[in-house]
Coordinates of C-alpha atoms in Angstrom, one line a residue:
M22 CA 357.9 38.3 186.1
I23 CA 355.1 40.6 184.5
G24 CA 356.9 42.9 182.3
L25 CA 360.1 42.4 180.4
G26 CA 361.4 45.7 179.8
L27 CA 364.8 47.2 181.1
I28 CA 364.1 46.5 184.9
G29 CA 361.8 43.2 184.3
G30 CA 364.2 41.9 181.8
S31 CA 367.1 42.5 184.0
V32 CA 365.4 40.8 186.9
L33 CA 364.3 37.7 185.0
R34 CA 367.8 37.5 183.5
A35 CA 369.5 37.8 187.0
A36 CA 367.2 35.6 188.7
S37 CA 367.8 32.9 186.3
A38 CA 371.6 33.4 186.5
V39 CA 371.6 32.8 190.1
G40 CA 369.6 29.6 189.7
R41 CA 366.1 30.7 190.5
T42 CA 363.2 29.1 188.7
V43 CA 361.8 32.1 186.8
W44 CA 359.2 32.8 184.1
G45 CA 357.8 35.7 182.6
A46 CA 355.0 37.7 180.7
T47 CA 354.6 40.8 178.8
S48 CA 352.0 42.5 176.6
S49 CA 354.8 43.4 174.4
E50 CA 355.0 40.9 171.4
G51 CA 358.5 42.2 170.6
D52 CA 359.9 41.7 174.1
A53 CA 358.4 38.4 174.4
A54 CA 359.6 37.1 171.1
A55 CA 363.1 38.5 172.0
A56 CA 363.1 36.6 175.5
R57 CA 361.9 33.4 174.1
A58 CA 364.7 33.6 171.6
D59 CA 367.2 34.1 174.3
G60 CA 365.9 30.8 175.8
Y61 CA 363.6 32.2 178.6
D62 CA 360.4 30.9 179.6
V63 CA 357.6 33.4 178.5
M64 CA 354.0 33.1 178.3
E65 CA 350.6 35.1 178.3
V66 CA 350.0 37.1 181.4
P67 CA 347.0 35.1 182.6
Q68 CA 348.9 31.7 182.2
A69 CA 352.0 33.2 184.2
L70 CA 349.7 34.5 187.1
R71 CA 347.9 31.1 187.2
R72 CA 351.2 29.3 187.3
A73 CA 352.5 31.7 190.1
G74 CA 349.4 31.0 192.2
D75 CA 349.3 27.4 191.7
Q76 CA 353.0 27.3 193.1
D77 CA 352.7 30.2 195.5
A78 CA 355.6 32.0 193.6
L79 CA 356.5 35.4 194.3
V80 CA 355.0 37.7 191.3
V81 CA 357.0 40.6 190.3
L82 CA 355.3 43.6 188.5
A83 CA 357.6 45.4 186.1
V84 CA 355.3 47.6 184.1
P85 CA 354.7 51.4 184.1
L86 CA 352.7 53.1 186.5
P87 CA 349.9 53.7 184.2
A88 CA 349.7 49.9 183.4
I89 CA 349.6 48.7 187.2
E90 CA 345.7 49.1 187.7
P91 CA 345.1 46.7 184.4
V92 CA 347.8 44.4 185.5
L93 CA 346.5 44.1 189.2
R94 CA 343.0 43.4 187.7
E95 CA 344.5 40.2 186.1
V96 CA 346.3 39.3 189.4
A97 CA 342.8 39.7 191.1
E98 CA 341.5 37.0 188.6
S99 CA 344.2 34.6 188.5
A100 CA 346.2 34.7 191.6
P101 CA 344.5 37.0 194.1
S102 CA 346.3 35.7 197.3
A103 CA 349.8 36.0 195.6
A104 CA 352.9 37.0 197.3
L105 CA 353.5 40.3 195.4
T106 CA 356.0 43.0 194.8
D107 CA 356.8 45.4 192.0
V108 CA 359.7 47.6 190.8
T109 CA 357.8 50.7 189.9
S110 CA 359.6 54.0 190.6
V111 CA 356.5 55.5 192.8
K112 CA 355.3 53.5 195.9
G113 CA 352.2 55.2 197.5
P114 CA 349.9 54.9 194.3
V115 CA 351.1 51.4 193.6
L116 CA 350.3 50.5 197.3
D117 CA 346.8 52.2 197.1
S118 CA 346.0 50.2 193.8
V119 CA 346.9 47.0 195.4
R120 CA 344.8 47.6 198.7
R121 CA 342.1 48.6 196.2
F122 CA 342.1 45.9 193.6
V123 CA 343.8 43.0 195.2
P124 CA 343.3 43.4 199.0
S125 CA 344.3 39.8 199.5
A126 CA 347.6 39.9 198.0
R127 CA 350.6 39.7 200.3
F128 CA 352.1 42.8 198.7
V129 CA 355.6 44.4 199.6
G130 CA 356.4 47.5 197.4
G131 CA 359.8 47.4 195.8
H132 CA 362.2 49.7 193.7
P133 CA 365.7 48.9 192.6
M134 CA 367.6 52.1 192.3
A135 CA 369.4 51.2 189.0
G136 CA 368.7 51.7 185.4
T137 CA 369.6 53.4 182.1
A138 CA 368.2 55.7 179.7
E139 CA 367.4 52.5 177.4
S140 CA 364.4 50.5 177.5
G141 CA 363.1 47.2 176.3
W142 CA 364.2 43.6 176.5
R143 CA 367.5 44.2 174.6
A144 CA 368.5 46.7 177.3
G145 CA 368.2 44.3 180.1
N146 CA 371.4 43.1 182.0
A147 CA 371.8 40.3 184.5
A148 CA 374.5 42.7 186.3
L149 CA 372.2 45.8 186.5
F150 CA 371.6 45.6 190.2
G151 CA 375.1 44.7 191.6
G152 CA 375.9 47.1 194.4
S153 CA 372.3 49.2 193.9
A154 CA 370.1 50.0 196.7
W155 CA 366.7 48.1 196.4
V156 CA 364.0 49.6 198.4
A157 CA 361.6 47.0 200.0
C158 CA 358.9 48.7 201.7
V159 CA 357.5 48.2 205.2
E160 CA 354.0 49.3 206.2
E161 CA 352.2 48.7 209.5
D162 CA 350.5 45.6 208.0
T163 CA 353.5 44.3 206.0
D164 CA 353.8 40.5 206.1
L165 CA 357.6 40.1 207.1
G166 CA 357.6 36.7 205.8
I167 CA 357.0 38.0 202.2
W168 CA 359.2 41.1 203.1
A169 CA 362.1 38.7 203.6
E170 CA 361.3 36.8 200.4
V171 CA 361.4 40.3 198.4
A172 CA 364.6 41.2 200.5
Q173 CA 366.4 38.0 199.5
L174 CA 365.5 38.3 195.9
A175 CA 367.2 41.6 195.9
L176 CA 370.1 40.3 197.9
D177 CA 370.6 37.4 195.5
L178 CA 370.6 39.9 192.6
G179 CA 373.6 41.8 194.1
A180 CA 371.7 44.6 195.7
H181 CA 371.4 45.9 199.3
V182 CA 368.1 46.4 200.7
V183 CA 366.6 49.8 202.2
P184 CA 363.6 49.1 204.4
I185 CA 361.3 52.3 204.5
P186 CA 357.5 53.4 204.2
A187 CA 356.1 53.9 200.8
D188 CA 355.7 57.6 201.7
S189 CA 359.3 58.1 203.0
H190 CA 360.4 56.4 199.5
D191 CA 358.3 58.8 197.3
E192 CA 359.4 62.1 199.2
T193 CA 363.1 60.9 198.8
V194 CA 362.9 59.8 195.3
A195 CA 361.3 63.1 194.4
R196 CA 364.7 64.8 195.4
I197 CA 367.2 62.3 194.1
S198 CA 365.5 60.9 190.9
H199 CA 362.5 62.8 189.7
L200 CA 363.6 66.3 190.3
P201 CA 366.8 65.3 188.2
H202 CA 364.8 64.0 185.4
L203 CA 362.9 67.2 185.2
L204 CA 366.2 69.4 185.4
A205 CA 367.8 67.1 182.8
A206 CA 364.8 67.8 180.5
V207 CA 365.3 71.6 181.0
L208 CA 368.9 71.6 180.5
A209 CA 368.7 69.5 177.2
A210 CA 365.9 71.9 175.9
V211 CA 367.8 75.2 176.8
G212 CA 371.1 73.7 175.3
A213 CA 369.2 72.7 172.1
Q214 CA 367.9 76.1 171.7
G215 CA 371.6 77.1 171.0
G216 CA 371.4 75.2 167.7
P217 CA 374.3 73.2 165.8
L218 CA 377.0 75.3 167.4
A219 CA 375.9 74.7 170.9
M220 CA 375.5 70.7 170.1
S221 CA 379.0 70.9 168.5
L222 CA 380.5 72.3 171.5
A223 CA 378.4 70.2 174.2
A224 CA 380.9 68.3 176.4
G225 CA 380.9 66.5 179.8
S226 CA 379.0 69.0 181.8
Y227 CA 376.1 69.1 179.2
T228 CA 376.1 65.4 178.4
D229 CA 376.3 64.4 182.3
G230 CA 373.6 66.7 183.1
T231 CA 371.2 65.6 180.3
R232 CA 371.8 61.8 180.3
V233 CA 368.5 61.0 181.8
A234 CA 366.7 63.3 179.3
G235 CA 367.2 60.4 176.8
T236 CA 364.8 58.1 178.6
R237 CA 361.5 57.4 176.9
P238 CA 359.2 60.4 177.6
E239 CA 356.4 58.2 178.6
L240 CA 358.2 56.5 181.5
V241 CA 359.5 60.0 182.8
R242 CA 355.8 61.3 182.9
A243 CA 354.5 58.2 184.3
M244 CA 357.0 58.5 187.5
T245 CA 357.1 62.3 187.8
E246 CA 353.4 62.8 187.2
G247 CA 352.7 59.9 189.4
N248 CA 354.6 61.3 192.3
R249 CA 353.1 64.7 192.0
H250 CA 352.1 65.1 195.5
A251 CA 355.8 64.6 196.9
L252 CA 357.5 66.4 193.8
L253 CA 355.7 69.6 193.9
P254 CA 357.3 70.9 197.1
V255 CA 360.7 69.8 196.1
L256 CA 360.4 71.5 192.7
D257 CA 359.3 74.6 194.5
E258 CA 362.4 74.3 196.6
A259 CA 364.7 74.0 193.4
L260 CA 362.8 76.9 191.9
G261 CA 363.4 78.8 195.1
R262 CA 367.2 78.1 194.7
L263 CA 367.3 79.1 191.0
G264 CA 365.4 82.4 191.9
A265 CA 367.7 83.3 194.5
M266 CA 371.0 82.5 192.2
R267 CA 369.2 84.6 189.5
G268 CA 368.7 87.4 191.8
S269 CA 372.2 87.2 193.2
L270 CA 373.8 87.1 189.8
A271 CA 371.6 90.1 188.8
S272 CA 372.2 92.4 191.6
T273 CA 375.9 91.7 193.0
G274 CA 377.2 89.5 190.1
G275 CA 378.2 86.7 192.8
L276 CA 377.2 83.2 192.7
A277 CA 379.3 81.8 195.6
V278 CA 376.3 80.7 197.6
T279 CA 374.7 78.4 195.2
I280 CA 377.9 77.1 193.8
N281 CA 379.2 76.3 197.3
A282 CA 376.0 74.6 198.5
G283 CA 376.1 72.5 195.4
N284 CA 379.7 71.5 195.9
E285 CA 378.9 70.5 199.6
G286 CA 376.1 68.5 198.4
A287 CA 378.3 66.5 196.1
Q288 CA 380.8 66.0 199.0
A289 CA 378.0 64.8 201.2
L290 CA 377.2 62.0 198.5
A291 CA 380.8 61.1 198.3
A292 CA 381.2 60.9 202.1
T293 CA 378.1 58.4 202.4
R294 CA 379.9 56.1 200.0
D295 CA 383.2 56.0 202.0
V296 CA 382.0 56.0 205.6
H297 CA 382.4 53.1 207.9
R298 CA 379.3 51.6 208.8
A299 CA 378.2 49.9 212.1
G300 CA 376.6 46.5 212.1
V301 CA 372.8 46.2 213.0
R302 CA 370.6 43.1 213.4
V303 CA 366.8 43.2 213.4
N304 CA 364.9 40.1 214.8
L305 CA 362.0 39.8 212.1
A306 CA 360.1 37.8 214.7
A307 CA 360.0 40.6 217.3
P308 CA 357.0 42.6 218.0
N309 CA 358.7 45.8 216.9
A310 CA 360.5 44.5 214.0
R311 CA 358.7 46.8 211.4
E312 CA 359.9 49.8 213.5
G313 CA 363.3 48.4 213.8
L314 CA 363.6 47.9 209.8
C315 CA 362.1 51.3 209.1
A316 CA 364.6 53.1 211.7
L317 CA 367.4 51.4 209.9
G318 CA 366.3 52.6 206.4
E319 CA 365.5 56.1 207.7
R320 CA 368.9 56.6 208.9
G321 CA 370.5 55.7 205.6
G322 CA 371.2 52.1 206.5
R323 CA 370.8 48.7 204.6
V324 CA 370.2 45.2 205.0
T325 CA 373.0 43.1 203.5
S326 CA 371.8 39.7 204.4
L327 CA 369.2 37.5 206.0
A328 CA 370.0 34.6 208.3
G329 CA 366.6 32.8 209.6
D330 CA 364.4 35.5 211.2
T331 CA 367.4 38.0 211.3
A332 CA 367.9 40.8 209.1
I333 CA 371.7 41.7 209.1
G334 CA 372.5 45.2 208.1
E335 CA 374.9 48.2 208.5
V336 CA 374.3 52.1 209.2
N337 CA 376.2 55.0 209.2

């Protein structure tokens, strides 16, 4: 485990809790000391990577996007053929960097859709991933043996697995993660402009809408700026809706279109969590296995277990 912040620290804790042999490394002396004090095996990054190379262990990168390339240089030096995954919130740029710096690595991009506004080792929680979606990317050249290793790690930690390509991931999280972070930042700033009175009256609608604005700014910048290509058209769509809403309020005084559309969107989210799902099996040894996994993920499906060469899942 390279990186022991909120996500990396939670993976280390959770993997240890289910009986996996794990060790970690971080450039943060504070996080390293805290993890050691809690009884975890923590060492310097080069040492951790050499050990992973010697034991053919799965290496999990849990560092912010700006730190990916420096860490990959260390991977290239100490474990160039490693089985490699990551938990970064943008997948295309990471995939490009792996192909550039560690082309012999057996890489599967990953992203657990879980987290809090807190950061650092102390924010970690072994139960963080329970019931969460965990993206395990599938590209044309993905080694499905390594994909199964990454998927099994996610399943062991209590998540279900969504198999999709990196570009589909980035387009989707621009809508349901990165845009919400930007809107939360705007809401928080607008509210704060109301001064002490506004803050004293702030209740659920404000606190719910601004929760993620409390995330460390450098982390939010890394994921939103790193996903610029996919985020820009989604931001344009949001601005178009805001502009139409403003125009309607100014001309007719009515907001029905915007509010009704939002209510329908919220109901769509609730419906996906209550729907009956049909069972699906994908033979990982089949020639079209990658296409089958991606089709499952693109339809909103998920892998819930692995049995030999078979991914067992469900879809709406």
